Coordinates of C-alpha atoms in Angstrom, one line a residue:
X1 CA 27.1 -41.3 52.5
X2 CA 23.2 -41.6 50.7
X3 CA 22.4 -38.0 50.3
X4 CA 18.7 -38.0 49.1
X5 CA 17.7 -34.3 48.5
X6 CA 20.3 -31.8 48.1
X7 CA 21.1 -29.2 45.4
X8 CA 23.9 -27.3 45.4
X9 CA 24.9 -24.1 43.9
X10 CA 27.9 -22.1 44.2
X11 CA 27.6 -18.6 46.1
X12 CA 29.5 -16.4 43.0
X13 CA 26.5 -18.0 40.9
X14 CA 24.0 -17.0 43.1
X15 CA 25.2 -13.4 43.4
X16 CA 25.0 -12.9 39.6
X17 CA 21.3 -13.8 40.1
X18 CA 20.5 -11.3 42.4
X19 CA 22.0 -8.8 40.7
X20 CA 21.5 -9.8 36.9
X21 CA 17.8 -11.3 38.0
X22 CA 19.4 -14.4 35.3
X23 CA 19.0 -17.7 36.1
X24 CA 21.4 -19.5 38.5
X25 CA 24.1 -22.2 37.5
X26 CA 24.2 -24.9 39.0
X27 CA 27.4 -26.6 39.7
X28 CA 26.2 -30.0 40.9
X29 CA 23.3 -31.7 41.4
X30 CA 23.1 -34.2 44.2
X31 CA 19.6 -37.0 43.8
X32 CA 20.9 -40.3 45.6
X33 CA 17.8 -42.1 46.3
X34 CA 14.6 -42.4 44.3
X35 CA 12.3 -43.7 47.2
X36 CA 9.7 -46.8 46.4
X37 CA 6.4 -46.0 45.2
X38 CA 7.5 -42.4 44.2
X39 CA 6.1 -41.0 40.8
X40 CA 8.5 -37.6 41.2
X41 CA 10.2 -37.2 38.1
X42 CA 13.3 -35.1 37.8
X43 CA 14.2 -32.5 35.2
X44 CA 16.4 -29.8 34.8
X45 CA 13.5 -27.4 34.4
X46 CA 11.9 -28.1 37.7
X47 CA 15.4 -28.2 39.6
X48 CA 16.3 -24.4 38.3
X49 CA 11.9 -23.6 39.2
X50 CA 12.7 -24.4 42.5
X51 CA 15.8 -23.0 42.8
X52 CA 14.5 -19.6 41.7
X53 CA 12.1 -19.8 44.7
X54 CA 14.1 -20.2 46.9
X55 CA 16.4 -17.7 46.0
X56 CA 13.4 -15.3 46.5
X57 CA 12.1 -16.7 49.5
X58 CA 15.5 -17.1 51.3
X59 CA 17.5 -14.1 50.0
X60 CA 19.3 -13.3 53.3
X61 CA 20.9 -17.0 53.2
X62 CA 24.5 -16.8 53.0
X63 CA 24.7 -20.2 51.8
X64 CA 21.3 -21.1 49.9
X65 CA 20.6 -24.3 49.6
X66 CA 17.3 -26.2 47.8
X67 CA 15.8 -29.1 48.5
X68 CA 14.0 -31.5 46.3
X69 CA 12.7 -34.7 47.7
X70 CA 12.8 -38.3 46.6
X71 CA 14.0 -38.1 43.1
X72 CA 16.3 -41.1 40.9
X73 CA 20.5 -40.9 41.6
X74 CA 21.3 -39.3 38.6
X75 CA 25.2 -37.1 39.3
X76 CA 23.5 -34.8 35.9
X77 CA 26.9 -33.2 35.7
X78 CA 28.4 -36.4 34.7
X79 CA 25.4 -37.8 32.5
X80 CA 24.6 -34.9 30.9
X81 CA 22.3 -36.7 29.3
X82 CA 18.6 -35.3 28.1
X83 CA 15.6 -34.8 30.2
X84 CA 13.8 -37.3 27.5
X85 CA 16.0 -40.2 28.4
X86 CA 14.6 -42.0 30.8
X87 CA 16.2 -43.5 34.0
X88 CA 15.4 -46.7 36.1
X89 CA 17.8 -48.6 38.6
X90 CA 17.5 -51.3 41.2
X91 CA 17.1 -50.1 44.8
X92 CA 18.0 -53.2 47.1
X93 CA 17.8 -51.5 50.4
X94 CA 14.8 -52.1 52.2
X95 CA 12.0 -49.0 52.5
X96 CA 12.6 -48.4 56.2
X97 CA 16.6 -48.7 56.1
X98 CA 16.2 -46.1 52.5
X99 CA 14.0 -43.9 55.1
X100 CA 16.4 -43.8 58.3
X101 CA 19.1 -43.0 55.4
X102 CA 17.2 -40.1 54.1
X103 CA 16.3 -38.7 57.5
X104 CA 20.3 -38.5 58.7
X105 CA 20.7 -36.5 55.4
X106 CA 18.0 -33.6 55.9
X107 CA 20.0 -31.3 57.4
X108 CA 21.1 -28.9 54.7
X109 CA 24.9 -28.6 53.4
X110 CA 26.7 -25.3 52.5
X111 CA 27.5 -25.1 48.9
X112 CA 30.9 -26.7 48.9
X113 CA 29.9 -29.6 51.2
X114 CA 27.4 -30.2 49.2
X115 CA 29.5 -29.8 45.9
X116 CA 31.8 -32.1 47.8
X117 CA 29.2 -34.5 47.7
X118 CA 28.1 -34.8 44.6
X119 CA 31.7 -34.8 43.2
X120 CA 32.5 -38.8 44.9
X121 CA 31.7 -41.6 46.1
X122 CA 33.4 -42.7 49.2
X123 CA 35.8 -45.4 50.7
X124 CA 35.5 -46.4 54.2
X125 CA 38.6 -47.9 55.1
X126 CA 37.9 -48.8 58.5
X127 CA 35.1 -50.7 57.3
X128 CA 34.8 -53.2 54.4
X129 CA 31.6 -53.4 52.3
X130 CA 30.7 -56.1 50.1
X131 CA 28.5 -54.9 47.4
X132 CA 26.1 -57.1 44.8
X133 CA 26.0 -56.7 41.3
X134 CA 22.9 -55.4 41.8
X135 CA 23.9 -52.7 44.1
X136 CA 25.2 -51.1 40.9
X137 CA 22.8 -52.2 38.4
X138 CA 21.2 -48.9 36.6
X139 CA 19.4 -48.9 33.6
X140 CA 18.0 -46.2 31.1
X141 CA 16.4 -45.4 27.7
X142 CA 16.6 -44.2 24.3
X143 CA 12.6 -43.8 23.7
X144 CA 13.4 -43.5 19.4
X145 CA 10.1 -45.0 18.5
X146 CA 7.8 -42.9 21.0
X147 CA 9.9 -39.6 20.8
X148 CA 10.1 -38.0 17.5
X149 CA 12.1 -35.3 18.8
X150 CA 15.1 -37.6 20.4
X151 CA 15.4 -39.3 17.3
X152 CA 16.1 -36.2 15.2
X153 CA 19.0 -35.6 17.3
X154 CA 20.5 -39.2 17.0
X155 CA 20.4 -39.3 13.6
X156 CA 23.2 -38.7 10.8
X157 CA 23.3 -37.8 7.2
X158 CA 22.2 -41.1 5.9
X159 CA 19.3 -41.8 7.8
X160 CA 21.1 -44.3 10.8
X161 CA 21.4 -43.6 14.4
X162 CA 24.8 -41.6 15.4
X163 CA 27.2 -43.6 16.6
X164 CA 29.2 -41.1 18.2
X165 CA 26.4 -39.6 20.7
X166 CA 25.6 -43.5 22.1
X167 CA 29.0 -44.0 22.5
X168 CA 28.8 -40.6 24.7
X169 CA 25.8 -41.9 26.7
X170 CA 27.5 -45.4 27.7
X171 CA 30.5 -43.9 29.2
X172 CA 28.3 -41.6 31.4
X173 CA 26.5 -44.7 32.2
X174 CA 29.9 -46.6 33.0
X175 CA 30.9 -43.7 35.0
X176 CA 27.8 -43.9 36.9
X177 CA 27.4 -47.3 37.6
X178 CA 30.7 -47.0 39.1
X179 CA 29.8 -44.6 41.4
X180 CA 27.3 -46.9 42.9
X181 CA 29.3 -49.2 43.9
X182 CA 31.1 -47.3 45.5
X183 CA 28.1 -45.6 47.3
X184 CA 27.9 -46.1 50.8
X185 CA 30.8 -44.7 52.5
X186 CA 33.1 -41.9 54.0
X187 CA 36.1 -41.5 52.5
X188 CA 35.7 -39.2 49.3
X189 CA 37.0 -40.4 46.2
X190 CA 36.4 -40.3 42.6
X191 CA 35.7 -42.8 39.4
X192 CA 37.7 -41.6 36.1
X193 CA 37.4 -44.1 32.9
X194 CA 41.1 -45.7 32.9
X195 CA 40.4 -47.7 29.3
X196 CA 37.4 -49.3 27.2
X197 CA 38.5 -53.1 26.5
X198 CA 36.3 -53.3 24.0
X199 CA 32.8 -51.7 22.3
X200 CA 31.1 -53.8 19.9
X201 CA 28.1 -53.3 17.8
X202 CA 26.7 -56.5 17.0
X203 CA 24.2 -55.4 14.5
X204 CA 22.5 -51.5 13.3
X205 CA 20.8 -49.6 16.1
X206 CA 17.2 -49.2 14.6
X207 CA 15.5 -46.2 14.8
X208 CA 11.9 -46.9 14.6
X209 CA 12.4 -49.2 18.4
X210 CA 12.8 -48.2 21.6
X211 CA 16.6 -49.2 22.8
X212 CA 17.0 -50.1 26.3
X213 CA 20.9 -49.6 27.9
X214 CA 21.9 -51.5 31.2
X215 CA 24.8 -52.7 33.1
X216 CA 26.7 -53.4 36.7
X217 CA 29.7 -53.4 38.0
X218 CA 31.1 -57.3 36.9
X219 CA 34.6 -57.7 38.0
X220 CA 36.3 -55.8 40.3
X221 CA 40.4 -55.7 41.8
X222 CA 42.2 -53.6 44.5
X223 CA 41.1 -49.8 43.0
X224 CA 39.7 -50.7 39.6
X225 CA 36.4 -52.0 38.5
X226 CA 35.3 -53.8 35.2
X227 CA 31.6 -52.3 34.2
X228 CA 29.7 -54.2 31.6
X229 CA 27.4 -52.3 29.8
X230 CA 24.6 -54.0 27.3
X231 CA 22.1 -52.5 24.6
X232 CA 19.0 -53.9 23.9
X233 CA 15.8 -53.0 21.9
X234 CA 12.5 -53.2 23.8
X235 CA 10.7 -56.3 22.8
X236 CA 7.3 -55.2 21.9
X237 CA 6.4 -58.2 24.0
X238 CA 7.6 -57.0 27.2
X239 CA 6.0 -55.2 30.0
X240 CA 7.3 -51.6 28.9
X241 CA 5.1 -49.8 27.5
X242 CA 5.4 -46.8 25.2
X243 CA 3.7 -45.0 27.9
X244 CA 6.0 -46.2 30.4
X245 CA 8.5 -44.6 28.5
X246 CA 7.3 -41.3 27.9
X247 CA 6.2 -40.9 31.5
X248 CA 9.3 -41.5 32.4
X249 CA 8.5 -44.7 34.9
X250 CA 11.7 -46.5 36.8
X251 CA 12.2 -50.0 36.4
X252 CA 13.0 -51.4 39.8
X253 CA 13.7 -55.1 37.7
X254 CA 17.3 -56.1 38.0
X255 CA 17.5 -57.1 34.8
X256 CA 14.9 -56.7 31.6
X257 CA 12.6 -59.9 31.9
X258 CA 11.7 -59.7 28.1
X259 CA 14.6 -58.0 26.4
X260 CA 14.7 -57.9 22.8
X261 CA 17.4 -57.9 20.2
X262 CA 21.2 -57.5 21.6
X263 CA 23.1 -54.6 19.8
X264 CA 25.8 -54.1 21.4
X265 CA 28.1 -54.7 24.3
X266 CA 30.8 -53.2 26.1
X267 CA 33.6 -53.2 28.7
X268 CA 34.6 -49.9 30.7
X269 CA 37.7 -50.0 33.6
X270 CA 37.1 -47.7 35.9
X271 CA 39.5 -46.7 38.6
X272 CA 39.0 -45.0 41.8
X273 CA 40.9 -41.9 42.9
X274 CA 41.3 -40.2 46.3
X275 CA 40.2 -36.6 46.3
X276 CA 42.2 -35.7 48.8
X277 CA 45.7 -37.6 47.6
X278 CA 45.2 -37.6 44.2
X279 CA 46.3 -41.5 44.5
X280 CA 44.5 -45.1 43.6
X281 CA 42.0 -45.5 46.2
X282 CA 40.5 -49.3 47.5
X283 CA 37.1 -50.3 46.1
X284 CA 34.5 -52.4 47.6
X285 CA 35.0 -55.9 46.6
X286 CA 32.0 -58.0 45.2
X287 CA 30.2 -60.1 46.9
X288 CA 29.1 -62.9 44.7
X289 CA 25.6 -64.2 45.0
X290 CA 25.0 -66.8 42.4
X291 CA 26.6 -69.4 40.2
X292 CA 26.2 -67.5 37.4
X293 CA 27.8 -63.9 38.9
X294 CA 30.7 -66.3 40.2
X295 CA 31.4 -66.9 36.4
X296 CA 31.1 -63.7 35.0
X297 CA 33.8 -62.5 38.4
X298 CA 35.6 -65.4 36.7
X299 CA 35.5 -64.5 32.7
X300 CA 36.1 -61.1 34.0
X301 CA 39.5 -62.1 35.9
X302 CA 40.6 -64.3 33.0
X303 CA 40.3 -61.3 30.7
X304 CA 42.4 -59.2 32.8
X305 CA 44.7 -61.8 32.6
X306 CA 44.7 -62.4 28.6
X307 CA 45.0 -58.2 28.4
X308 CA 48.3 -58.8 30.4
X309 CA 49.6 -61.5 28.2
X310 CA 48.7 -59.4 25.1
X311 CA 50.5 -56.4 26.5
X312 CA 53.9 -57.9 27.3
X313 CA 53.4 -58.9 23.4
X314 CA 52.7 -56.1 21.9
X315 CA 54.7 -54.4 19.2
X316 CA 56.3 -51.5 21.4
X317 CA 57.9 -54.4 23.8
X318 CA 58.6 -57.4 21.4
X319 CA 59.5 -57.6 18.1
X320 CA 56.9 -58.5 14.9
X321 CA 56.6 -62.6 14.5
X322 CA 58.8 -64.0 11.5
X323 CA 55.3 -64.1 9.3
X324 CA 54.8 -60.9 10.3
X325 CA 57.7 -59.4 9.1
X326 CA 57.7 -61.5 5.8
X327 CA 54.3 -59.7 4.9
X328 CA 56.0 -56.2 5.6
X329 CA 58.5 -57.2 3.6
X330 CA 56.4 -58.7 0.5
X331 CA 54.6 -55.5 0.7
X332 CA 57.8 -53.4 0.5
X333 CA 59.1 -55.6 -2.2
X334 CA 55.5 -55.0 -4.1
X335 CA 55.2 -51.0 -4.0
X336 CA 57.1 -49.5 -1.3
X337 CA 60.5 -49.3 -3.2
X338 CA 61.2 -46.1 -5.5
X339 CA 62.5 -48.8 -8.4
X340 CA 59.7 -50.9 -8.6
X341 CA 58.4 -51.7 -11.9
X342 CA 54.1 -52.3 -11.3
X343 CA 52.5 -49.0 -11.2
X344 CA 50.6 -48.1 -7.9
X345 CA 46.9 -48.9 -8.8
X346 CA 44.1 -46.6 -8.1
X347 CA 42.7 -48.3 -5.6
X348 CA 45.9 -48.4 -3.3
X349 CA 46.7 -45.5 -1.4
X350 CA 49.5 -44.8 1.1
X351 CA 49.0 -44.6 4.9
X352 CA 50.2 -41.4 5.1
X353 CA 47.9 -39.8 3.2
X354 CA 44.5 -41.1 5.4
X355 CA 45.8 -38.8 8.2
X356 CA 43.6 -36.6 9.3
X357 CA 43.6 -33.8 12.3
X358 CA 41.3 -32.1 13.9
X359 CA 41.8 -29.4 16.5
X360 CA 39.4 -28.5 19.3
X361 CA 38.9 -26.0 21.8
X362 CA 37.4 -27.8 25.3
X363 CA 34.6 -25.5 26.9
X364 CA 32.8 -26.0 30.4
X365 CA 29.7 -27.5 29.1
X366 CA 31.9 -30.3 28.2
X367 CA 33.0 -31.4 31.6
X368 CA 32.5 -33.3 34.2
X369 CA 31.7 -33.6 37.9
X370 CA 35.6 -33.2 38.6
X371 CA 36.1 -30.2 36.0
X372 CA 37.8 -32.1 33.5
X373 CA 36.8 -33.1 29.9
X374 CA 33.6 -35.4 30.2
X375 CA 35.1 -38.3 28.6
X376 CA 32.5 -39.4 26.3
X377 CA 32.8 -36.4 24.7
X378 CA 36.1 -37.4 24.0
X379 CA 35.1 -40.7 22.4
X380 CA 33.0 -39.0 20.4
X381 CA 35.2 -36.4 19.1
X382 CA 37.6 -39.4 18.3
X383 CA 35.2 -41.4 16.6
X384 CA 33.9 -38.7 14.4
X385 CA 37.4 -38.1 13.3
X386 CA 38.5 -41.3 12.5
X387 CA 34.8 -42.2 10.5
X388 CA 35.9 -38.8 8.2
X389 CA 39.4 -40.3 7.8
X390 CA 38.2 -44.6 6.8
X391 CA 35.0 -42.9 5.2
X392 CA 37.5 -40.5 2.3
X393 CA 40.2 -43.1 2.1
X394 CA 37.0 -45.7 1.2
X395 CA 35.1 -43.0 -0.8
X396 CA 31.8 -44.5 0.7
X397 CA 29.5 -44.7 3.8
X398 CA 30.8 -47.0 6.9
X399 CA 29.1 -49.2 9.4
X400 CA 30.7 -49.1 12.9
X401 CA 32.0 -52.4 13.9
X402 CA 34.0 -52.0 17.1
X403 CA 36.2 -49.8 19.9
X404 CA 39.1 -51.4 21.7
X405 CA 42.2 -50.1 23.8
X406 CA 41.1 -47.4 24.2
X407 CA 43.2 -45.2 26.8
X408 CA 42.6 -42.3 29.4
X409 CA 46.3 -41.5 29.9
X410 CA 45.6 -37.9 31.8
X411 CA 42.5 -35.8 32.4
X412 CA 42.0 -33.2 29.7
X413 CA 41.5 -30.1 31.3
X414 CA 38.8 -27.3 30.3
X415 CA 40.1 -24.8 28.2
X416 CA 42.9 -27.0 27.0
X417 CA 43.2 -27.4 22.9
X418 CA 42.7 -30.9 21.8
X419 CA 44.9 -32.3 18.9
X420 CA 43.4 -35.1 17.6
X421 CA 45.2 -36.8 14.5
X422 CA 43.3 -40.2 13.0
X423 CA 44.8 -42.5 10.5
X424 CA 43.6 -45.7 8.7
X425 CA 45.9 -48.5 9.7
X426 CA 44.8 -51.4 7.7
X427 CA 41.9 -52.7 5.5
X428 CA 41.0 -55.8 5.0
X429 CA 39.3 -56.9 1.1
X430 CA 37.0 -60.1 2.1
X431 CA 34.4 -58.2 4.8
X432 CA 35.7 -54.3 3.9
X433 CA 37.1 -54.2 7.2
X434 CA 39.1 -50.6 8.0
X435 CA 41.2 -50.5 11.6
X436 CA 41.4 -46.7 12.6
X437 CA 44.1 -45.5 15.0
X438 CA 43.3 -42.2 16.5
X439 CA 45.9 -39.9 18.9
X440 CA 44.8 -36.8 21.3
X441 CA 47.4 -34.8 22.7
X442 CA 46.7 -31.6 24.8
X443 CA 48.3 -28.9 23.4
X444 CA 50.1 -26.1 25.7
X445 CA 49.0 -22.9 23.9
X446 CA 51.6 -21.1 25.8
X447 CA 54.9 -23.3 25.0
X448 CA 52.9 -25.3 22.0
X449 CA 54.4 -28.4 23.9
X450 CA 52.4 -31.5 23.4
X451 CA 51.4 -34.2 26.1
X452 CA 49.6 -37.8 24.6
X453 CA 45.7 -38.0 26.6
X454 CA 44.0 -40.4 25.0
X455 CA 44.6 -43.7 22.5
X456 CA 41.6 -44.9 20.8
X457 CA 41.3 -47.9 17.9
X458 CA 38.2 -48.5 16.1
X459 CA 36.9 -50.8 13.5
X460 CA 34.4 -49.9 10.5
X461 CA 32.9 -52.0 7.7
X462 CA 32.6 -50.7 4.3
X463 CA 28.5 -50.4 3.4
X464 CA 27.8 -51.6 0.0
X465 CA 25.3 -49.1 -2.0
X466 CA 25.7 -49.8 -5.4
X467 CA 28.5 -50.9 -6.6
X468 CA 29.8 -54.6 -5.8
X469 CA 32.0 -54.0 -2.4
X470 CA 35.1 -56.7 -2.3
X471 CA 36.4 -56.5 -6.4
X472 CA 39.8 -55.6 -7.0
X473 CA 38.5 -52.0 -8.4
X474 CA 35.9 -51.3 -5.0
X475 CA 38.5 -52.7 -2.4
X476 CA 40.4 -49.5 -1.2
X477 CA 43.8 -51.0 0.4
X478 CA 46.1 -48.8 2.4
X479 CA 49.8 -49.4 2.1
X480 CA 52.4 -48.7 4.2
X481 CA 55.9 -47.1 3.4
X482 CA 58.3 -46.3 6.3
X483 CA 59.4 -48.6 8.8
X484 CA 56.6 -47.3 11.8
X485 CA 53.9 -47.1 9.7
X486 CA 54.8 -51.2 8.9
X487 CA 54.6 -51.6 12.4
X488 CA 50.9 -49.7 12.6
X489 CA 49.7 -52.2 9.6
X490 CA 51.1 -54.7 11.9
X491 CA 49.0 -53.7 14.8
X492 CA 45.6 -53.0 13.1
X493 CA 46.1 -56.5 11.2
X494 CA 46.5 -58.1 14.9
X495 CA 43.1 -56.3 15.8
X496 CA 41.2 -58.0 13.1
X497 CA 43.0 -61.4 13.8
X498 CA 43.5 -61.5 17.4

C-alpha cells in the first residue's frame, strides 16, 4: 500500500467550512512517494489552497477528497514538524515500478479510507518482504545558518540551541522511519515508540551551521525495530548548498557523502501494533546487503542482549552489590542520622528537596496520527522539567549530556492531565555530572487515580561561568535519606558507571 496523492479530510470538518466559510481541518495528510526529478515542494499552505478549491469546485461531493501529486512521504500529523525544515529520503524503487505504484492508487478514497491510510503502515502476512536499510533511510534539516527565523525558535535563554525541541524532532523522525519499513503492504498496523536506549549529545549543537539529521531502521526482531538516528552539521565542503537548503531540495544520497561534525546519536525501539487487534504485529525482517550492515544487525543484537542482562540486574529485581550498600551506608553514617555531630554543609542538599512537579493539560495539537499524545512532546515536557529541577539544585546553567531508559508504558490520551514529578538522583564532583529521574503518570480527573506512562533518565553537566566548577564550595552534592531514595542514588550512580 504506496499511496502517492491523497488528502484526507473528515466530513464534520468540511461541513463547518461550508457553513462557517473557515478553513478546513485536516485530519491526515497522506504524500507516500516523492517521484524522481520532481521540484514540487509541499507545505501546509498549499495543501489547505487546494483544498479550499476544491471544496468550491466540488461542493455536491459527499465525500471530498483532494488530490496533490508527487510530493515527499512526510505522515505531517506525526512530524509536525515546520514547513522550513527541509526533507530528503532515498527512493530505491525504480521510476517505472514508483509509476505503476502511483497509477493503482489514483482512484480517490473516502475520508475514512483514506484516514485509514495515513494512520499505518501495513503487514502482509501471507507474504514476507525483506526490506534494506535503505528502504528506510530518511533524512532532513535544521537550516540554522541560512534561516534566521528557525533559529529564533530553537534558541533558549542563554543563547544555545533548545534541547528539548531537537529531542521532539528525532522521535518524529524515529517514528517515521519506522513506518517505512514497514511500507509496502496490506495488513494495517501502527508504529508507537516502546523506549529510547539511549540519546547522546557528543558535543553543543551550534547555531550559526546548518545541522543535518538522518537514520534507518538498524536492527530489527519479531514486532520491534531498533532505529538509529544521527546528527550532523553540514560541512561547508559538501555538495549542499545554502541554497539547496532554502529551496527545500531532496537528497536522494543514502547517506551524506561529506558530513561534518557528529553531535549526537541515538537509539529509538519501535514496536508495531495491529489496528485492528490492538496486539504486537510481525515486521519485515532486514535483508542485509553488505558487510558492514551485517555488523551493525549484529552490534544491534548484542545490545538487545546486554539491555537483557542489565534488566534481570537491576535494582527492583536484585539486591544492591556489597560496595554498593557500603557507600549507602557511609553516607548514612556521615549525614543521614538525626545524632550526627558534622553540620550539613551548604553545599549538600537532600534528595527530597530537588523534586519538582509539573502538571499539564494534553490538547489535540499535541497528538499524533493515532490520537494519542505525540510522544516527543512528551520528551520534551520531561526534559524541561527535569533541566528546572538539576539547574536549582546546581544554582547554574546545564549542558545536556545524555537520555536513556526511557519508557512508553501506555499511550497518553488527549485531554488527559499529565503529572510529571522530576528529581535529581545523583551528582557527581570531578565532571559536574547530575543523573535526573523523571515520572509521568496520567491522572484520572474524575477518580484522581493515577496510572505510571512514561520513565525517562537524563544526564546534564554543570557549565562553568565564573566561578571554578568542581571545589568543595561550587560542587552541589545531593544526599539521600530514606531507604528508596538510597536505592535511586544507587541507580543514577550505575548510569554514570555502567
Amino acid at each position: 500500500m504506496t499511496p502517492s496523492t491523497i488528502i484526507a479530510t473528515s466530513h464534520a470538518a468540511v461541513i463547518r467550512e461550508r457553513n462557517n466559510n473557515l478553513t478546513a481541518r485536516i485530519l491526515s495528510v497522506v504524500t507516500k512517494y516523492h517521484l524522481p526529478n520532481s521540484s514540487t515542494n509541499f507545505s501546509s499552505n498549499s495543501v489547505t489552497t487546494a483544498l479550499r478549491r476544491h471544496l468550491s469546485s466540488k461542493s455536491s461531493s459527499a465525500h471530498p477528497v483532494v488530490q496533490i501529486p508527487k510530493v515527499l512521504p512526510e505522515l505531517k500529523q506525526h512530524l509536525r514538524f515546520n514547513d522550513r525544515i527541509t526533507y530528503g529520503w532515498n527512493n530505491t524503487g525504480s521510476e517505472s515500478d514508483t509509476d505503476k505504484r502511483l497509477e493503482q492508487q489514483r482512484t480517490p478514497l473516502s475520508p475514512l479510507a483514506a484516514l485509514q491510510t495515513a494512520t499505518a503502515a501495513a503487514v502482509n502476512y501471507s507474504t514476507v518482504v525483506e526490506k534494506s536499510m535503505a528502504d528506510s533511510f530518511l533524512h532532513i534539516f535544521l537550516p540554522f545558518r541560512s534561516d534566521l527565523s528557525l533559529k529564533d525558535e530553537y534558541l533558549n535563554l542563554y543563547g544555545r540551541i533548545r534541547v528539548g525541541k531537537v529531542l521532539e524532532d528525532l522521535d518524529a523522525l524515529a517514528g517515521s522511519i519506522a513506518s517505512l519499513h514497514n511500507d509496502g503492504s496490506e495488513r494495517p498496523l501502527s508504529v508507537v515508540t516502546a523506549s529510547i536506549d539511549r540519546i547522546s549529545l557528543l558535543r553543543e549543537i551550534p547555531i550559526d551551521k546548518d545541522i543535518s539529521i538522518y537514520g534507518n531502521v538498524t536492527y530489527v526482531g519479531k514486532t520491534s525495530m531498533e532505529v538509529t538516528v544521527h546528527m550532523e552539521t553540514v560541512s561547508e565542503d559538501s555538495n549542499l548548498s545554502s541554497r539547496d537548503i532554502e529551496a527545500k531540495k531532496y537528497l536522494r544520497t543514502k547517506l551524506p557523502k561529506q558530513s561534518g561534525d557528529l553531535i549526537m546519536a541515538a537509539k529509538f525501539i519501535m514496536v508495531a501494533v495491529d489496528t485492528e487487534t490492538q496486539k504486537p504485529a510481525q515486521v519485515f525482517p532486514l535483508r542485509l546487503e553488505t558487510e558492514q550492515e551485517r555488523a551493525i544487525f549484529r552490534r544491534g543484537r548484542e545490545h538487545k542482549a546486554r539491555k537483557q542482562l542489565t534488566a534481570q540486574s537491576s535494582l527492583p529485581n536484585h539486591p544492591p552489590s556489597p560496595t554498593e550498600m557500603a557507600l549507602v551506608h557511609s553516607i548514612y553514617r556521615e549525614y543521614a542520622t538525626s545524632t550526627t555531630v558534622v553540620p550539613k554543609p551548604k553545599n549538600i542538599v537532600w534528595m527530597h528537596d530537588t523534586l519538582r512537579h509539573s502538571f499539564n493539560l494534553t490538547f489535540p495539537q499535541d497528538r499524533n496520527i493515532h490520537n494519542k499524545i505525540f510522544g516527543g512532546h512528551l520528551i520534551r515536557l520531561a526534559f524541561e522539567l527535569a533541566y528546572v529541577s538539576a539547574t536549582v539544585m546546581a544554582r547554574q546553567a546545564l549542558q545536556f549530556v545524555a537520555m536513556d531508559d526511557v519508557l512508553f508504558k501506555i499511550p497518553v490520551p488527549v485531554g488527559a492531565v499529565l503529572d510529571m514529578v522530576a528529581q535529581v538522583a545523583y551528582t557527581r564532583k570531578h565532571d559536574g555530572a547530575i543523573v535526573v529521574k523523571v515520572l509521568a503518570h496520567v491522572v484520572d480527573a474524575a477518580t484522581g487515580a493515577q496510572e505510571l506512562s512514561n520513565e525517562f533518565w537524563l544526564t546534564f553537566r554543570t557549565i562553568p561561568l565564573s566561578r571554578n566548577i568542581g571545589t568543595s564550595e561550587d560542587w552541589v552534592r545531593v544526599i539521600p535519606r530514606s531507604y528508596d531514595e538510597c536505592m535511586l542514588y544507587l541507580e543514577g550512580k550505575r548510569r554514570l558507571t555502567d
